[in-house]
CSV table of C-alpha atoms in Angstrom, one decimal:
chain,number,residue,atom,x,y,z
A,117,UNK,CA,30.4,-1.7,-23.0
A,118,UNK,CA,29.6,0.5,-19.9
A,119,UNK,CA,31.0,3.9,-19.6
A,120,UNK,CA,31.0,5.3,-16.1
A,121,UNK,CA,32.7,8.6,-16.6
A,122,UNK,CA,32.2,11.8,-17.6
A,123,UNK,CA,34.5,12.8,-20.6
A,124,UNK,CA,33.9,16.1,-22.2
A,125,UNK,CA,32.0,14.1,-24.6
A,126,UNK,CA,29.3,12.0,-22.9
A,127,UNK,CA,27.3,11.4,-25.9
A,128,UNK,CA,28.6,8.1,-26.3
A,129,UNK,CA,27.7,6.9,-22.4
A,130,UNK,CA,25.6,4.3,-21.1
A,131,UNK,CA,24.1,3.7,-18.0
A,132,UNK,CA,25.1,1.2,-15.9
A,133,UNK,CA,23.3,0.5,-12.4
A,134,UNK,CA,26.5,1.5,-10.5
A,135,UNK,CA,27.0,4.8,-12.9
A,136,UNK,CA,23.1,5.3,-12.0
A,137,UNK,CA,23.3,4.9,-8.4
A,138,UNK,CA,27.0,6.9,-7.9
A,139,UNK,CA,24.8,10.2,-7.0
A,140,UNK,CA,20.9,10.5,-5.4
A,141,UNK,CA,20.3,13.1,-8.8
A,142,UNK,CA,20.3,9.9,-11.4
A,143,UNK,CA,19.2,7.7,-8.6
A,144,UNK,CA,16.1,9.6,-8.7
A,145,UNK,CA,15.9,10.8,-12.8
A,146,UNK,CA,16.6,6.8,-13.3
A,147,UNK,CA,13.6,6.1,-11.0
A,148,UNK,CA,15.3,4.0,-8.7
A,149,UNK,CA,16.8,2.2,-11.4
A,150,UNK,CA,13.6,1.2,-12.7
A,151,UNK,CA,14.5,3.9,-16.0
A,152,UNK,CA,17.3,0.8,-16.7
A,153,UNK,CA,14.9,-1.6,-17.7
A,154,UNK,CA,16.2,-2.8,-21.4
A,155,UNK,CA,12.9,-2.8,-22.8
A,156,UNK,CA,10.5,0.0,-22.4
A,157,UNK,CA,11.8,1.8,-19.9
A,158,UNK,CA,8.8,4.5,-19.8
A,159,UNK,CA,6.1,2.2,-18.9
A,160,UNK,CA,8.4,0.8,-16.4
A,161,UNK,CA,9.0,3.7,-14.9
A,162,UNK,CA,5.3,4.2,-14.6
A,163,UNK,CA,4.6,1.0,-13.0
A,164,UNK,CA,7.4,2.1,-10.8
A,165,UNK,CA,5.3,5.3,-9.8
A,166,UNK,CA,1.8,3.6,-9.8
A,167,UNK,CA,3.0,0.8,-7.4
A,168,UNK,CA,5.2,4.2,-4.9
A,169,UNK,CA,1.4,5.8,-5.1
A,170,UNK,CA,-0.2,2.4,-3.9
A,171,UNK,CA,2.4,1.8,-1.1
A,172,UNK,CA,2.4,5.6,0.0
A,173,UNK,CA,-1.5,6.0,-0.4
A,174,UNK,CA,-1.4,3.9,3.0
A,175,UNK,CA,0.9,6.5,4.8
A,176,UNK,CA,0.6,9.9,3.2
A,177,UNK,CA,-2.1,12.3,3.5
A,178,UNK,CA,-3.5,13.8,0.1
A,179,UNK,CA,-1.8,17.1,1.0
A,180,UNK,CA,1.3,15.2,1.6
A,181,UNK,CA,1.1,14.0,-1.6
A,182,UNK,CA,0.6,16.9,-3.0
A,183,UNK,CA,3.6,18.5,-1.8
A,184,UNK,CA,6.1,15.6,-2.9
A,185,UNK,CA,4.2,16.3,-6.4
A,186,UNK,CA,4.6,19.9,-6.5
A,187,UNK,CA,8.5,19.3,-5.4
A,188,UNK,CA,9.0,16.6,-7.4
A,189,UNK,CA,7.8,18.6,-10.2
A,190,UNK,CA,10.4,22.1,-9.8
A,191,UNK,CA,13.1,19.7,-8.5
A,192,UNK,CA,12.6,17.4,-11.5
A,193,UNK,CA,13.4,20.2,-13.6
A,194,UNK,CA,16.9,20.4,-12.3
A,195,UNK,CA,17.1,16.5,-11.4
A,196,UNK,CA,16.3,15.8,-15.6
A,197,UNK,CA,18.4,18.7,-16.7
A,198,UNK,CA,21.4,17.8,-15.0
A,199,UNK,CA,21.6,14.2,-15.4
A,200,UNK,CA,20.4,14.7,-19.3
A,201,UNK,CA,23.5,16.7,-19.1
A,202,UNK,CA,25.6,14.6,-17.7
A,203,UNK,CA,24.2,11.9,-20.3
A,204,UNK,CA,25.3,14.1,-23.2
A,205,UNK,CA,22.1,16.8,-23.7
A,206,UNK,CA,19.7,14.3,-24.1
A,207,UNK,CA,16.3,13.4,-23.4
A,208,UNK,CA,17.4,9.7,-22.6
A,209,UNK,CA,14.6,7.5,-22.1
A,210,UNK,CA,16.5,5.9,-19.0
A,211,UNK,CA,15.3,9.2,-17.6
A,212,UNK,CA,11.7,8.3,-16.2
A,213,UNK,CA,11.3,11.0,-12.9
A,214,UNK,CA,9.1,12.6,-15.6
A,215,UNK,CA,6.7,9.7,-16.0
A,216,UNK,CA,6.8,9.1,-12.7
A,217,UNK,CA,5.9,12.8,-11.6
A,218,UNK,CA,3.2,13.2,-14.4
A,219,UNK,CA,1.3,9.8,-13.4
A,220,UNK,CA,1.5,10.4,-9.9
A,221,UNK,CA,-0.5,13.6,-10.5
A,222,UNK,CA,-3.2,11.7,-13.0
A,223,UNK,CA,-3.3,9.1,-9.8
A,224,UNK,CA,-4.1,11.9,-7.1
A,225,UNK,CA,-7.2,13.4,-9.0
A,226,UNK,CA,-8.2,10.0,-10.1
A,227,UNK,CA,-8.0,7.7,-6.2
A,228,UNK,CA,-9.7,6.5,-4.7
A,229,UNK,CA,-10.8,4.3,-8.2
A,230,UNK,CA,-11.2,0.6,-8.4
A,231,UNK,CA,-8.4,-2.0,-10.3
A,232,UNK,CA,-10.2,-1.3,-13.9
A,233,UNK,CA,-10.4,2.7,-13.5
A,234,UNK,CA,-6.5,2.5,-12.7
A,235,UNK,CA,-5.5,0.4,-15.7
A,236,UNK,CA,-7.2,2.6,-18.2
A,237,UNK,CA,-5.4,5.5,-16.9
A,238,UNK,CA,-2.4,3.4,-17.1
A,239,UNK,CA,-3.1,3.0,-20.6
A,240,UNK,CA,-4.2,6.1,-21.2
A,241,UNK,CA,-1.4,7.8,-20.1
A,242,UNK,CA,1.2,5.5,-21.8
A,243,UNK,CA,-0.6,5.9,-25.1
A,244,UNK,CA,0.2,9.7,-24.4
A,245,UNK,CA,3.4,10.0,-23.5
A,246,UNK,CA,4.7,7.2,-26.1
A,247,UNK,CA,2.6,8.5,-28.8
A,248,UNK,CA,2.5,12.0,-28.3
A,249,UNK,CA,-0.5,13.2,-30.4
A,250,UNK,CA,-1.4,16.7,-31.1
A,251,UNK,CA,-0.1,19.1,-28.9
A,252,UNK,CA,1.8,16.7,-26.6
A,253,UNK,CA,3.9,16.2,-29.9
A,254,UNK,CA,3.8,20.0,-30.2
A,255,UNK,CA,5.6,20.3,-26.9
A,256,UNK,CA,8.2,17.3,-27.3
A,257,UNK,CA,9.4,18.9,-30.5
A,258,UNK,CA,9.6,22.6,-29.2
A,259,UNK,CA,12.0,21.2,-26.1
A,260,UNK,CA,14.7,19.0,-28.7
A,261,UNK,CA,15.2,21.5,-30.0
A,262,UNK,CA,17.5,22.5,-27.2
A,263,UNK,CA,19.9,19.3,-28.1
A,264,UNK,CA,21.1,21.1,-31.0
A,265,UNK,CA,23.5,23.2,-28.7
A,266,UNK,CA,27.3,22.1,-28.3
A,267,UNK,CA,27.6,19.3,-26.5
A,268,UNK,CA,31.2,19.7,-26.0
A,269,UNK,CA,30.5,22.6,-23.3
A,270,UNK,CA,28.8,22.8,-20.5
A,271,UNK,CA,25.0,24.3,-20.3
A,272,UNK,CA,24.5,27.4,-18.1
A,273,UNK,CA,22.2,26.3,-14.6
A,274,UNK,CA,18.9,28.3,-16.6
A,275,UNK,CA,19.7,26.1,-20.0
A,276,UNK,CA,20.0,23.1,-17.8
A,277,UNK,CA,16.4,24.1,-15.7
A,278,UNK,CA,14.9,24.9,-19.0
A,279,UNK,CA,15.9,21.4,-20.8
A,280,UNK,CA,14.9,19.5,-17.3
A,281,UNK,CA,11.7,21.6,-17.7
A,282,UNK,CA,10.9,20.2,-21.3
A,283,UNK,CA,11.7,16.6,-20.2
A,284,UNK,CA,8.9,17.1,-18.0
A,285,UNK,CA,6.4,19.3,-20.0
A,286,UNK,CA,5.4,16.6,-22.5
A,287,UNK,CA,4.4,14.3,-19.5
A,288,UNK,CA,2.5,16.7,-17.6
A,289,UNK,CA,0.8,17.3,-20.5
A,290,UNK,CA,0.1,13.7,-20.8
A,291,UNK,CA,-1.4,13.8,-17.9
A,292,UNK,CA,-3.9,16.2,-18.7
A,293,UNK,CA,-5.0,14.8,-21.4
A,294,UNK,CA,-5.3,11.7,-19.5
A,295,UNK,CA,-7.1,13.6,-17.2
A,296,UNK,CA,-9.4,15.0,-19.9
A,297,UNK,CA,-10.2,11.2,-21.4
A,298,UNK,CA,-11.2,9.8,-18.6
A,299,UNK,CA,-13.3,13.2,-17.9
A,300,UNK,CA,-15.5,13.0,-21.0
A,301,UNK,CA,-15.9,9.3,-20.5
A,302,UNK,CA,-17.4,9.8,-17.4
A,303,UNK,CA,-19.5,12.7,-18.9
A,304,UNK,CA,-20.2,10.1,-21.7
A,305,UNK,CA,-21.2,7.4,-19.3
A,306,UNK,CA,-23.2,9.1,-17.2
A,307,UNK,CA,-25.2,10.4,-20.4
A,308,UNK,CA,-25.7,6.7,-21.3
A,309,UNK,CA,-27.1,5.9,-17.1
């Protein structure tokens, strides 16, 4: 069963597409719904963001991108934390602006890069951000912390930023390491040329 309202305790609601699309904030956290997907809703979210890049790549300039990175990354904190909020202080997996942020910035460094370049970033960055090895695992755990507080009042706007902020901070770090992978392949590669 849906519940689409907000009850002092929220920690038993679930997202329906007309609870997600009532307000732009969890229109956007939910990735245009694509954070609803029943199955993996992660890697559908990043498909979500790889095919926005494709489409937008024919548009935007580089420094357009750029921007709608940069403010998608300091309004994401607030976008994550409040609907996470809303959702009960959780890091809900529904919630996919993070993925979509974090591979958006692996695509700008990486395009232009042909079909098979693309797909093992793809991979790449999934194996990240599902797996969360090392440090990414580091920074996952440091942030759930925060879902220990009370869930029966409501979080101050910096605990709110802060909690948006750690949604985010595991994927961006996915995407660095990402980033690094495909960085020491190349340097690998072009020791092997």
């Amino acid at each position: 069963m849906n519940t689409q309202t907000n009850s002092p305790d929220t920690s038993t609601l679930t997202p329906s597409f007309k609870w997600v699309f009532a307000k732009p904030s969890r229109a956007l956290a939910f990735g245009l719904g694509s954070g609803l997907a029943p199955f993996a809703p992660g890697t559908s979210g990043t498909l979500w963001a790889w095919a926005i890049f494709l489409l937008g790549d024919y548009f935007l300039s580089t420094v357009t991108w750029w921007w709608i990175i940069g403010l998608s990354i300091v309004l994401g904190c607030w976008i994550c934390g409040q609907v996470s909020e809303e959702l009960g202080k959780k890091d809900f997996g529904g919630i996919v602006l993070d993925e979509v942020v974090a591979f958006w910035l692996v695509l700008i460094f990486i395009m232009p890069a042909n079909l098979w370049i693309q797909i093992l970033v793809f991979a790449l960055f999934r194996f990240f951000d599902a797996v969360k090895p090392g440090p990414i695992g580091m920074i996952d755990r440091h942030f759930k912390h925060l879902e220990d507080s009370d869930p029966s009042s409501p979080s101050s706007f910096t605990v709110v930023l802060w909690r948006g902020f750690g949604i985010i901070a595991d994927d961006l770090a996915a995407a660095f390491f990402t980033l690094l992978t495909i960085a020491l392949i190349q340097i690998g590669l072009g020791y092997l040329s």
